[in-house]
């Protein structure tokens, strides 16, 4: 079945450093979504990418969808302590949304 | 405008028992998806309900069943509970089957 993997599994950064998480699907996706889950919380929708090669920005966050629509990345510039949490990509294919393994981000002040 | 609400928040059951979890979608949403999240893992897709029918199902046994009511609320039933069913069960609603998901706070199920 469809698998969605993310790397790295964990990332510890100093506040102000940049952070990137990568997402790879075993199958071509119709769309990719990104979610953030704070410790003890539930996933919160960040953004959806649909087009091949699409790039979207939200303040310090930059999201990219690969040309082959099988991979994606999330880049955070100048991390802040409020960025702490686990970032999940979720690949849309037919009617299922399959979540990736997640990247847990820890930011040290 | 209430978001997605789930009940109960916590539940402790014994192996072999049955459990029912409930979910009310966000106002204006007609689709409900259920996910299981084990500690430290990503949410695993159980199934999705739209127009009161199960549209898609993940790799979960038939012990996991669900229902969607005319008011779009949904239930997740798990029979013959196993220790491995202990997890956070997340309900997510959306405006249609392909739209971004809005999650509830989840039900933490512990099977002893």
mmCIF file of C-alpha atoms in Angstrom:
data_model
loop_
_atom_site.group_PDB
_atom_site.id
_atom_site.type_symbol
_atom_site.label_atom_id
_atom_site.label_comp_id
_atom_site.label_asym_id
_atom_site.label_seq_id
_atom_site.Cartn_x
_atom_site.Cartn_y
_atom_site.Cartn_z
ATOM 1 C CA UNK A 1 0.000 0.000 0.000
ATOM 2 C CA UNK A 2 0.865 3.665 -0.168
ATOM 3 C CA UNK A 3 3.598 4.793 2.214
ATOM 4 C CA UNK A 4 4.676 8.301 3.146
ATOM 5 C CA UNK A 5 8.047 8.711 4.835
ATOM 6 C CA UNK A 6 9.589 11.785 6.393
ATOM 7 C CA UNK A 7 13.141 12.651 7.315
ATOM 8 C CA UNK A 8 14.589 13.458 9.689
ATOM 9 C CA UNK A 9 12.642 11.799 12.480
ATOM 10 C CA UNK A 10 13.910 14.330 15.003
ATOM 11 C CA UNK A 11 15.593 17.717 14.698
ATOM 12 C CA UNK A 12 16.970 19.833 17.497
ATOM 13 C CA UNK A 13 17.903 23.389 16.556
ATOM 14 C CA UNK A 14 19.002 26.564 18.290
ATOM 15 C CA UNK A 15 16.479 29.378 18.105
ATOM 16 C CA UNK A 16 17.192 31.395 14.968
ATOM 17 C CA UNK A 17 18.500 28.446 12.953
ATOM 18 C CA UNK A 18 16.685 27.141 9.908
ATOM 19 C CA UNK A 19 14.845 23.809 9.727
ATOM 20 C CA UNK A 20 13.777 21.580 6.851
ATOM 21 C CA UNK A 21 11.748 18.376 6.780
ATOM 22 C CA UNK A 22 11.402 16.190 3.711
ATOM 23 C CA UNK A 23 8.460 14.027 2.714
ATOM 24 C CA UNK A 24 8.514 11.158 0.197
ATOM 25 C CA UNK A 25 5.615 9.088 -1.081
ATOM 26 C CA UNK A 26 5.821 5.648 -2.649
ATOM 27 C CA UNK A 27 3.103 6.683 -5.128
ATOM 28 C CA UNK A 28 2.194 9.804 -7.095
ATOM 29 C CA UNK A 29 -0.037 12.116 -5.103
ATOM 30 C CA UNK A 30 -2.978 14.238 -6.171
ATOM 31 C CA UNK A 31 -2.139 16.724 -3.429
ATOM 32 C CA UNK A 32 -0.002 17.100 -0.331
ATOM 33 C CA UNK A 33 -1.060 18.667 2.939
ATOM 34 C CA UNK A 34 1.020 19.711 5.918
ATOM 35 C CA UNK A 35 -0.064 19.596 9.549
ATOM 36 C CA UNK A 36 1.531 20.649 12.834
ATOM 37 C CA UNK A 37 0.898 18.849 16.091
ATOM 38 C CA UNK A 38 1.997 20.467 19.320
ATOM 39 C CA UNK A 39 2.898 18.161 22.232
ATOM 40 C CA UNK A 40 -0.337 16.879 23.753
ATOM 41 C CA UNK A 41 -2.413 18.429 20.989
ATOM 42 C CA UNK A 42 -4.054 17.402 17.771
ATOM 43 C CA UNK A 43 -2.848 17.952 14.185
ATOM 44 C CA UNK A 44 -3.614 21.408 12.826
ATOM 45 C CA UNK A 45 -3.810 22.040 9.093
ATOM 46 C CA UNK A 46 -1.126 24.337 7.705
ATOM 47 C CA UNK A 47 -1.366 24.238 3.924
ATOM 48 C CA UNK A 48 -2.320 22.224 0.841
ATOM 49 C CA UNK A 49 -0.300 21.951 -2.378
ATOM 50 C CA UNK A 50 -1.883 20.641 -5.553
ATOM 51 C CA UNK A 51 0.245 21.561 -8.573
ATOM 52 C CA UNK A 52 3.499 19.982 -9.664
ATOM 53 C CA UNK A 53 6.423 22.170 -8.592
ATOM 54 C CA UNK A 54 4.190 24.422 -6.507
ATOM 55 C CA UNK A 55 5.802 26.634 -3.860
ATOM 56 C CA UNK A 56 3.796 28.399 -1.158
ATOM 57 C CA UNK A 57 4.936 30.636 1.688
ATOM 58 C CA UNK A 58 3.395 31.426 5.037
ATOM 59 C CA UNK A 59 5.518 34.009 6.834
ATOM 60 C CA UNK A 60 8.684 32.068 7.798
ATOM 61 C CA UNK A 61 7.386 28.743 6.386
ATOM 62 C CA UNK A 62 8.034 27.674 2.785
ATOM 63 C CA UNK A 63 6.324 24.608 1.342
ATOM 64 C CA UNK A 64 7.287 22.905 -1.900
ATOM 65 C CA UNK A 65 5.666 20.114 -3.952
ATOM 66 C CA UNK A 66 7.991 18.130 -6.187
ATOM 67 C CA UNK A 67 7.771 18.064 -9.965
ATOM 68 C CA UNK A 68 6.855 14.371 -9.961
ATOM 69 C CA UNK A 69 4.257 14.956 -7.201
ATOM 70 C CA UNK A 70 5.896 12.272 -5.050
ATOM 71 C CA UNK A 71 7.833 14.454 -2.635
ATOM 72 C CA UNK A 72 7.505 17.656 -0.675
ATOM 73 C CA UNK A 73 9.427 19.797 1.779
ATOM 74 C CA UNK A 74 8.753 22.275 4.539
ATOM 75 C CA UNK A 75 11.405 24.863 5.377
ATOM 76 C CA UNK A 76 11.239 27.144 8.395
ATOM 77 C CA UNK A 77 13.504 30.191 8.407
ATOM 78 C CA UNK A 78 14.854 31.502 11.704
ATOM 79 C CA UNK A 79 13.040 29.105 14.003
ATOM 80 C CA UNK A 80 11.314 30.331 17.141
ATOM 81 C CA UNK A 81 10.348 28.428 20.278
ATOM 82 C CA UNK A 82 6.730 28.601 19.125
ATOM 83 C CA UNK A 83 7.678 26.357 16.176
ATOM 84 C CA UNK A 84 8.126 23.379 18.537
ATOM 85 C CA UNK A 85 6.012 20.380 17.569
ATOM 86 C CA UNK A 86 5.755 17.516 15.131
ATOM 87 C CA UNK A 87 5.280 18.339 11.472
ATOM 88 C CA UNK A 88 3.395 15.827 9.362
ATOM 89 C CA UNK A 89 2.970 15.730 5.647
ATOM 90 C CA UNK A 90 -0.149 13.949 4.420
ATOM 91 C CA UNK A 91 -0.411 12.607 0.905
ATOM 92 C CA UNK A 92 -3.749 12.658 -0.866
ATOM 93 C CA UNK A 93 -4.473 9.854 -3.292
ATOM 94 C CA UNK A 94 -7.996 8.869 -4.353
ATOM 95 C CA UNK A 95 -10.043 9.462 -1.224
ATOM 96 C CA UNK A 96 -7.428 8.591 1.381
ATOM 97 C CA UNK A 97 -5.157 11.024 3.149
ATOM 98 C CA UNK A 98 -2.117 9.110 4.353
ATOM 99 C CA UNK A 99 0.007 10.768 7.000
ATOM 100 C CA UNK A 100 3.763 10.643 6.994
ATOM 101 C CA UNK A 101 5.905 9.471 9.857
ATOM 102 C CA UNK A 102 6.447 13.028 11.078
ATOM 103 C CA UNK A 103 9.429 15.157 12.043
ATOM 104 C CA UNK A 104 9.634 16.240 15.637
ATOM 105 C CA UNK A 105 11.177 19.705 15.992
ATOM 106 C CA UNK A 106 12.702 20.908 19.228
ATOM 107 C CA UNK A 107 13.914 24.515 19.439
ATOM 108 C CA UNK A 108 16.322 25.565 22.164
ATOM 109 C CA UNK A 109 16.284 29.241 23.232
ATOM 110 C CA UNK B 1 -18.733 28.203 15.851
ATOM 111 C CA UNK B 2 -17.861 24.892 17.491
ATOM 112 C CA UNK B 3 -15.036 22.915 16.043
ATOM 113 C CA UNK B 4 -14.825 19.142 15.969
ATOM 114 C CA UNK B 5 -15.913 17.635 19.262
ATOM 115 C CA UNK B 6 -15.128 14.127 20.433
ATOM 116 C CA UNK B 7 -16.367 12.148 23.395
ATOM 117 C CA UNK B 8 -15.276 10.798 25.713
ATOM 118 C CA UNK B 9 -11.846 12.381 26.177
ATOM 119 C CA UNK B 10 -10.447 9.390 28.015
ATOM 120 C CA UNK B 11 -11.560 5.781 28.279
ATOM 121 C CA UNK B 12 -10.191 2.708 30.020
ATOM 122 C CA UNK B 13 -11.420 -0.687 28.838
ATOM 123 C CA UNK B 14 -10.510 -4.302 29.457
ATOM 124 C CA UNK B 15 -9.244 -6.624 26.749
ATOM 125 C CA UNK B 16 -12.142 -8.272 24.922
ATOM 126 C CA UNK B 17 -14.609 -5.483 25.604
ATOM 127 C CA UNK B 18 -16.260 -3.241 23.050
ATOM 128 C CA UNK B 19 -16.042 0.552 22.801
ATOM 129 C CA UNK B 20 -17.913 3.326 20.992
ATOM 130 C CA UNK B 21 -16.339 6.701 20.325
ATOM 131 C CA UNK B 22 -18.338 9.688 19.124
ATOM 132 C CA UNK B 23 -17.596 12.681 16.952
ATOM 133 C CA UNK B 24 -19.472 15.815 15.963
ATOM 134 C CA UNK B 25 -18.021 17.552 12.928
ATOM 135 C CA UNK B 26 -17.319 21.233 12.563
ATOM 136 C CA UNK B 27 -20.330 23.254 11.458
ATOM 137 C CA UNK B 28 -20.691 23.118 7.682
ATOM 138 C CA UNK B 29 -18.628 19.942 7.300
ATOM 139 C CA UNK B 30 -20.193 16.789 5.874
ATOM 140 C CA UNK B 31 -17.283 14.333 5.859
ATOM 141 C CA UNK B 32 -15.758 12.535 8.822
ATOM 142 C CA UNK B 33 -12.481 10.623 8.880
ATOM 143 C CA UNK B 34 -11.153 8.547 11.742
ATOM 144 C CA UNK B 35 -7.470 8.065 12.557
ATOM 145 C CA UNK B 36 -5.587 6.043 15.153
ATOM 146 C CA UNK B 37 -2.423 7.588 16.563
ATOM 147 C CA UNK B 38 -0.092 5.519 18.694
ATOM 148 C CA UNK B 39 2.384 7.342 20.918
ATOM 149 C CA UNK B 40 5.167 8.887 18.858
ATOM 150 C CA UNK B 41 3.629 7.821 15.545
ATOM 151 C CA UNK B 42 1.749 9.540 12.770
ATOM 152 C CA UNK B 43 -2.036 9.232 12.489
ATOM 153 C CA UNK B 44 -3.090 6.001 10.758
ATOM 154 C CA UNK B 45 -6.165 6.205 8.533
ATOM 155 C CA UNK B 46 -9.024 3.974 9.691
ATOM 156 C CA UNK B 47 -11.906 5.029 7.434
ATOM 157 C CA UNK B 48 -13.839 7.945 6.032
ATOM 158 C CA UNK B 49 -17.585 8.575 5.995
ATOM 159 C CA UNK B 50 -19.450 10.746 3.527
ATOM 160 C CA UNK B 51 -23.169 10.764 2.803
ATOM 161 C CA UNK B 52 -23.601 8.184 5.565
ATOM 162 C CA UNK B 53 -21.442 5.649 3.753
ATOM 163 C CA UNK B 54 -17.928 4.344 4.330
ATOM 164 C CA UNK B 55 -16.021 5.601 1.297
ATOM 165 C CA UNK B 56 -12.500 4.466 2.028
ATOM 166 C CA UNK B 57 -10.887 2.173 4.558
ATOM 167 C CA UNK B 58 -7.360 1.783 5.795
ATOM 168 C CA UNK B 59 -5.607 -1.406 6.873
ATOM 169 C CA UNK B 60 -7.708 -2.086 9.938
ATOM 170 C CA UNK B 61 -9.547 -5.324 10.752
ATOM 171 C CA UNK B 62 -13.310 -5.702 10.692
ATOM 172 C CA UNK B 63 -13.317 -5.237 14.470
ATOM 173 C CA UNK B 64 -13.239 -1.553 13.600
ATOM 174 C CA UNK B 65 -16.559 -0.311 12.292
ATOM 175 C CA UNK B 66 -18.290 2.995 12.041
ATOM 176 C CA UNK B 67 -21.381 4.900 11.232
ATOM 177 C CA UNK B 68 -22.360 8.339 10.061
ATOM 178 C CA UNK B 69 -25.713 9.828 10.970
ATOM 179 C CA UNK B 70 -27.916 12.190 8.910
ATOM 180 C CA UNK B 71 -26.615 15.152 10.953
ATOM 181 C CA UNK B 72 -23.060 14.176 9.820
ATOM 182 C CA UNK B 73 -21.946 13.076 13.292
ATOM 183 C CA UNK B 74 -20.136 9.782 13.455
ATOM 184 C CA UNK B 75 -19.306 6.854 15.691
ATOM 185 C CA UNK B 76 -16.321 4.536 15.746
ATOM 186 C CA UNK B 77 -16.886 1.083 17.230
ATOM 187 C CA UNK B 78 -14.145 -1.326 18.159
ATOM 188 C CA UNK B 79 -15.029 -4.890 19.153
ATOM 189 C CA UNK B 80 -12.961 -7.494 20.982
ATOM 190 C CA UNK B 81 -10.429 -4.939 22.192
ATOM 191 C CA UNK B 82 -6.760 -5.868 22.173
ATOM 192 C CA UNK B 83 -3.953 -4.309 24.179
ATOM 193 C CA UNK B 84 -2.573 -2.963 20.897
ATOM 194 C CA UNK B 85 -5.713 -0.911 20.363
ATOM 195 C CA UNK B 86 -4.524 1.494 23.055
ATOM 196 C CA UNK B 87 -4.017 4.795 21.273
ATOM 197 C CA UNK B 88 -5.344 8.273 20.649
ATOM 198 C CA UNK B 89 -8.329 8.104 18.307
ATOM 199 C CA UNK B 90 -8.709 11.231 16.250
ATOM 200 C CA UNK B 91 -11.790 12.318 14.396
ATOM 201 C CA UNK B 92 -11.393 14.827 11.594
ATOM 202 C CA UNK B 93 -14.083 16.573 9.598
ATOM 203 C CA UNK B 94 -13.908 18.310 6.262
ATOM 204 C CA UNK B 95 -16.059 20.061 3.710
ATOM 205 C CA UNK B 96 -16.159 17.168 1.270
ATOM 206 C CA UNK B 97 -13.928 14.080 0.991
ATOM 207 C CA UNK B 98 -10.931 15.862 -0.534
ATOM 208 C CA UNK B 99 -10.693 18.986 1.616
ATOM 209 C CA UNK B 100 -8.208 19.687 4.422
ATOM 210 C CA UNK B 101 -8.999 18.085 7.741
ATOM 211 C CA UNK B 102 -10.038 19.733 10.980
ATOM 212 C CA UNK B 103 -9.212 17.480 13.908
ATOM 213 C CA UNK B 104 -10.870 17.081 17.264
ATOM 214 C CA UNK B 105 -8.893 16.747 20.467
ATOM 215 C CA UNK B 106 -9.164 12.972 20.303
ATOM 216 C CA UNK B 107 -10.197 10.164 22.626
ATOM 217 C CA UNK B 108 -7.401 8.519 24.568
ATOM 218 C CA UNK B 109 -8.249 4.792 24.788
ATOM 219 C CA UNK B 110 -6.367 2.560 27.187
ATOM 220 C CA UNK B 111 -6.927 -1.198 27.025
ATOM 221 C CA UNK B 112 -5.767 -3.165 30.063
#
